[in-house]
């Protein structure tokens, strides 16, 4: 049955690629992966294969890849993605020797792929349980590890009707899980080689914080020291919650939409302009650092207000004043959000009114309280942050407004909750070290 589903999925992706750009990238990328492997695989090399579904899983696997590269340079690294949202952003990642899509998990694709690579060790990040790939790896005695995985009682592996598919879990050499519940569930179906190591994302966000740079555009935008509200991975239902609140508030707002395209950015911009906010995109502000003509109308307004001519005296100071004069900065590019959280007073991580919340530790590491929506049951970090006070679950705009009003009236509450969020992340570091000390190379 599983293989029938996979072949049907392959056909469905092929058909959908005719109508959807994202699916088309995935379809082309999967077909292209075999050519990439033929051209780039060194038959004499030993490969460590890391598979991540998308960008979030890549960030979980990244600390292990980088430590492995440092401590075991004899291994080359193959990195595969399933989703275009991961591959397109990290296809030029310098920490891997080969980067490509993982083909759909049919028997023929799995055999062809593994004949080309012959990995010496494999790491599947979090939720990746591909039946054919994993069974062939086991048949070939390739040590295979599930990293930062997390399990729940309602998953198919633990239901009577999922026992057949559940056999895929026995293909792993060892599980490195996030919590006791996951370990106990695996033990309950006879899988004993399980270690609680936590989530490698905590190691990664601490790395990002230590290496974070200070972009001039962000310094300019936050120059007047107004409180800053930062929204990461924003979806439209999230915007229904927080945008109305700021209509008459003096907060700075930085928003990174989950989907970045021209239509989405224009819609977001209009929603803020409707409540009277002055909106700037990050790429425009950043380009203006070298090309002031991009904001020339604003320079003219600034100089007219000062009674000066049309020249450009004190350009750097004037550019700072102009960028600082905007209320909202839209991050219309990728790769910045994790560092930009460091400018925030309070954060909001989107997805909790739909697909599920995104990366909470990425915000919490900066010692700021974090809002998120109610769809968070599957996320251990959300449950932990709610418990320690660093995280704030909201269900509607009224709840959001009450808490934000309290924050504005009592800034010490922001600091208290922010400290709790930061300490939570720091206290859970170390998963990478535990994993690599247990893996046999």
mmCIF file with all atom_site columns, C-alpha atoms in Angstrom, residues 34 40 47 93 103 109 116-117 138 190 192 222 236 244 254 260 264 288 296 310 334 413 423:
data_model
loop_
_atom_site.group_PDB
_atom_site.id
_atom_site.type_symbol
_atom_site.label_atom_id
_atom_site.label_alt_id
_atom_site.label_comp_id
_atom_site.label_asym_id
_atom_site.label_entity_id
_atom_site.label_seq_id
_atom_site.pdbx_PDB_ins_code
_atom_site.Cartn_x
_atom_site.Cartn_y
_atom_site.Cartn_z
_atom_site.occupancy
_atom_site.B_iso_or_equiv
_atom_site.pdbx_formal_charge
_atom_site.auth_seq_id
_atom_site.auth_comp_id
_atom_site.auth_asym_id
_atom_site.auth_atom_id
_atom_site.pdbx_PDB_model_num
ATOM 1  C CA . UNK A 1 34  ? 20.477 12.027 -9.970 1.00 0.00 ? 34  UNK A CA 1
ATOM 2  C CA . UNK A 1 40  ? 29.744 15.195 -7.881 1.00 0.00 ? 40  UNK A CA 1
ATOM 3  C CA . UNK A 1 47  ? 29.922 10.268 2.875  1.00 0.00 ? 47  UNK A CA 1
ATOM 4  C CA . UNK A 1 93  ? 25.446 26.189 1.966  1.00 0.00 ? 93  UNK A CA 1
ATOM 5  C CA . UNK A 1 103 ? 13.624 11.971 -4.668 1.00 0.00 ? 103 UNK A CA 1
ATOM 6  C CA . UNK A 1 109 ? 14.273 6.009  -6.671 1.00 0.00 ? 109 UNK A CA 1
ATOM 7  C CA . UNK A 1 116 ? 25.116 6.537  -6.551 1.00 0.00 ? 116 UNK A CA 1
ATOM 8  C CA . UNK A 1 117 ? 26.026 7.665  -3.041 1.00 0.00 ? 117 UNK A CA 1
ATOM 9  C CA . UNK A 1 138 ? 19.372 -1.130 6.982  1.00 0.00 ? 138 UNK A CA 1
ATOM 10 C CA . UNK A 1 190 ? 10.087 -2.704 21.635 1.00 0.00 ? 190 UNK A CA 1
ATOM 11 C CA . UNK A 1 192 ? 15.242 0.257  23.151 1.00 0.00 ? 192 UNK A CA 1
ATOM 12 C CA . UNK A 1 222 ? 15.573 51.327 15.799 1.00 0.00 ? 222 UNK A CA 1
ATOM 13 C CA . UNK A 1 236 ? -2.502 36.340 7.476  1.00 0.00 ? 236 UNK A CA 1
ATOM 14 C CA . UNK A 1 244 ? -5.193 46.216 14.589 1.00 0.00 ? 244 UNK A CA 1
ATOM 15 C CA . UNK A 1 254 ? 9.477  44.495 12.189 1.00 0.00 ? 254 UNK A CA 1
ATOM 16 C CA . UNK A 1 260 ? 8.087  36.124 0.589  1.00 0.00 ? 260 UNK A CA 1
ATOM 17 C CA . UNK A 1 264 ? 2.396  38.880 -0.235 1.00 0.00 ? 264 UNK A CA 1
ATOM 18 C CA . UNK A 1 288 ? 19.757 52.906 -0.006 1.00 0.00 ? 288 UNK A CA 1
ATOM 19 C CA . UNK A 1 296 ? 15.507 60.585 -2.826 1.00 0.00 ? 296 UNK A CA 1
ATOM 20 C CA . UNK A 1 310 ? 18.315 70.113 -2.640 1.00 0.00 ? 310 UNK A CA 1
ATOM 21 C CA . UNK A 1 334 ? 15.588 35.309 3.791  1.00 0.00 ? 334 UNK A CA 1
ATOM 22 C CA . UNK A 1 413 ? 7.147  42.340 33.157 1.00 0.00 ? 413 UNK A CA 1
ATOM 23 C CA . UNK A 1 423 ? 17.302 30.959 30.451 1.00 0.00 ? 423 UNK A CA 1
#
